[in-house]
Amino acid sequence: MKNWGIVAIATLAFGLVACDDSNGSAICEVTRTATTVKVVNDIPGLAGYNSTVTDQGNYVTIESEFWYENQSYADKDCAEWKEEARGWRDGSMKVTCSGKSVYISEYDEGTLNSHERNFNEMCEDFWINYNNGAYDNF
């Protein structure tokens, strides 16, 4: 089983987030259905992140997208994710990059419950950092 913590670490380190809401305020939301769990995290004008974990029975698939306002952040994150994927020689993680976006597709032995718990913890940490001004200087 992979350590999903790298996504949370990357997300907190760069303020990675997804979808710009119309009033310009940050969001971090986790939603759950019977077969999926999704996190959407957004700091308008900085970066975006979303990830959907889908239950496939004996494993889960994870589709993630990061996008950035700053090209250098996108380039750095792209290189880091590609390095991470090289470490999974079983081909369970694929990374593609285009412009200011990074797309990650992977499969994992984790459960929806464990991913939901990790996403909720990530959002709790995000809000603490956001409210303490951790992303103000990006």
CSV table of C-alpha atoms in Angstrom, one decimal:
chain,number,residue,atom,x,y,z
A,1,MET,CA,0.0,0.0,0.0
A,2,LYS,CA,1.3,3.5,-0.9
A,3,ASN,CA,1.6,6.2,1.6
A,4,TRP,CA,-1.0,8.8,0.6
A,5,GLY,CA,0.7,11.2,2.9
A,6,ILE,CA,2.8,12.6,0.1
A,7,VAL,CA,-0.3,14.3,-1.4
A,8,ALA,CA,-1.1,15.9,1.9
A,9,ILE,CA,2.4,17.0,2.4
A,10,ALA,CA,2.6,18.5,-1.1
A,11,THR,CA,-0.8,20.1,-0.7
A,12,LEU,CA,0.2,21.8,2.5
A,13,ALA,CA,3.6,22.8,1.3
A,14,PHE,CA,2.4,24.6,-1.8
A,15,GLY,CA,-1.1,25.5,-0.8
A,16,LEU,CA,-2.3,23.3,-3.6
A,17,VAL,CA,-6.0,23.5,-4.3
A,18,ALA,CA,-8.8,23.2,-6.9
A,19,CYS,CA,-11.7,25.2,-8.5
A,20,ASP,CA,-12.0,28.9,-8.0
A,21,ASP,CA,-15.1,29.9,-6.1
A,22,SER,CA,-16.9,33.0,-7.2
A,23,ASN,CA,-16.4,35.0,-4.0
A,24,GLY,CA,-12.7,34.5,-4.0
A,25,SER,CA,-12.4,32.7,-0.7
A,26,ALA,CA,-10.5,29.6,0.0
A,27,ILE,CA,-12.2,26.2,0.3
A,28,CYS,CA,-11.3,22.7,1.4
A,29,GLU,CA,-14.1,20.2,1.1
A,30,VAL,CA,-14.3,16.4,1.4
A,31,THR,CA,-17.3,14.6,-0.1
A,32,ARG,CA,-18.2,10.9,0.1
A,33,THR,CA,-20.5,8.6,-1.8
A,34,ALA,CA,-20.9,4.9,-1.6
A,35,THR,CA,-18.1,4.3,-4.1
A,36,THR,CA,-16.0,7.5,-4.1
A,37,VAL,CA,-14.4,10.1,-1.8
A,38,LYS,CA,-13.2,13.5,-3.2
A,39,VAL,CA,-11.3,16.4,-1.9
A,40,VAL,CA,-11.4,19.9,-3.4
A,41,ASN,CA,-9.0,22.5,-2.0
A,42,ASP,CA,-8.7,26.0,-3.4
A,43,ILE,CA,-6.9,29.3,-2.8
A,44,PRO,CA,-8.0,31.5,-5.7
A,45,GLY,CA,-5.2,33.2,-7.5
A,46,LEU,CA,-2.6,30.7,-6.1
A,47,ALA,CA,-3.1,27.1,-7.0
A,48,GLY,CA,-5.7,24.3,-7.2
A,49,TYR,CA,-6.0,20.7,-6.2
A,50,ASN,CA,-8.6,18.0,-6.5
A,51,SER,CA,-8.5,14.2,-6.0
A,52,THR,CA,-11.1,11.5,-6.5
A,53,VAL,CA,-10.6,8.1,-5.0
A,54,THR,CA,-12.9,5.4,-6.4
A,55,ASP,CA,-13.5,2.0,-4.9
A,56,GLN,CA,-12.7,-0.8,-7.4
A,57,GLY,CA,-13.4,-3.7,-5.0
A,58,ASN,CA,-9.9,-5.1,-4.1
A,59,TYR,CA,-8.2,-1.7,-4.6
A,60,VAL,CA,-8.9,2.0,-5.3
A,61,THR,CA,-8.0,4.2,-8.1
A,62,ILE,CA,-7.0,7.8,-7.5
A,63,GLU,CA,-7.3,10.6,-10.1
A,64,SER,CA,-5.7,13.9,-9.0
A,65,GLU,CA,-5.1,17.2,-10.6
A,66,PHE,CA,-3.0,20.1,-9.4
A,67,TRP,CA,-2.9,23.4,-11.2
A,68,TYR,CA,-1.0,26.6,-10.4
A,69,GLU,CA,-1.0,30.3,-11.2
A,70,ASN,CA,2.9,30.3,-11.1
A,71,GLN,CA,4.6,28.3,-13.8
A,72,SER,CA,7.7,27.7,-11.7
A,73,TYR,CA,5.5,26.0,-9.0
A,74,ALA,CA,4.0,23.8,-11.7
A,75,ASP,CA,7.4,22.8,-13.1
A,76,LYS,CA,8.8,22.0,-9.7
A,77,ASP,CA,5.8,20.0,-8.6
A,78,CYS,CA,5.8,18.1,-11.9
A,79,ALA,CA,9.4,17.1,-11.5
A,80,GLU,CA,8.7,16.0,-7.9
A,81,TRP,CA,5.7,13.9,-8.8
A,82,LYS,CA,7.5,12.3,-11.7
A,83,GLU,CA,10.3,11.4,-9.3
A,84,GLU,CA,7.8,9.9,-6.9
A,85,ALA,CA,6.2,7.9,-9.8
A,86,ARG,CA,9.6,6.4,-10.8
A,87,GLY,CA,9.9,4.9,-7.3
A,88,TRP,CA,6.8,2.8,-8.0
A,89,ARG,CA,8.2,0.4,-10.5
A,90,ASP,CA,5.0,-1.5,-10.6
A,91,GLY,CA,3.5,1.2,-12.8
A,92,SER,CA,0.8,2.0,-10.2
A,93,MET,CA,1.4,5.8,-10.5
A,94,LYS,CA,1.4,7.7,-13.8
A,95,VAL,CA,2.2,11.5,-13.9
A,96,THR,CA,1.6,13.8,-16.9
A,97,CYS,CA,2.2,17.5,-17.0
A,98,SER,CA,0.7,20.1,-19.3
A,99,GLY,CA,1.4,23.9,-18.9
A,100,LYS,CA,0.5,24.8,-15.3
A,101,SER,CA,-1.2,21.5,-14.6
A,102,VAL,CA,-0.1,18.1,-13.1
A,103,TYR,CA,-2.2,15.0,-13.6
A,104,ILE,CA,-1.7,11.9,-11.5
A,105,SER,CA,-3.4,8.6,-12.0
A,106,GLU,CA,-2.7,5.7,-9.6
A,107,TYR,CA,-4.1,2.7,-7.9
A,108,ASP,CA,-3.7,1.7,-4.3
A,109,GLU,CA,-4.6,-1.0,-1.8
A,110,GLY,CA,-6.1,1.7,0.6
A,111,THR,CA,-9.7,2.0,1.5
A,112,LEU,CA,-12.2,4.8,1.0
A,113,ASN,CA,-12.3,5.2,4.7
A,114,SER,CA,-8.6,5.7,5.0
A,115,HIS,CA,-8.5,8.2,2.2
A,116,GLU,CA,-11.5,10.0,3.6
A,117,ARG,CA,-9.8,10.2,7.0
A,118,ASN,CA,-6.6,11.5,5.4
A,119,PHE,CA,-8.5,14.1,3.3
A,120,ASN,CA,-10.3,15.4,6.4
A,121,GLU,CA,-7.0,15.7,8.3
A,122,MET,CA,-5.5,17.5,5.4
A,123,CYS,CA,-8.3,20.0,5.3
A,124,GLU,CA,-8.1,20.5,9.1
A,125,ASP,CA,-4.3,21.2,8.7
A,126,PHE,CA,-5.0,23.4,5.7
A,127,TRP,CA,-7.5,25.6,7.6
A,128,ILE,CA,-5.1,26.0,10.5
A,129,ASN,CA,-2.3,27.1,8.2
A,130,TYR,CA,-4.6,29.3,6.0
A,131,ASN,CA,-6.0,31.1,9.1
A,132,ASN,CA,-2.5,31.6,10.4
A,133,GLY,CA,-1.5,33.3,7.1
A,134,ALA,CA,0.8,30.5,5.9
A,135,TYR,CA,-0.1,31.2,2.2
A,136,ASP,CA,-0.1,35.0,2.3
A,137,ASN,CA,3.4,35.3,0.9
A,138,PHE,CA,3.1,33.1,-2.2
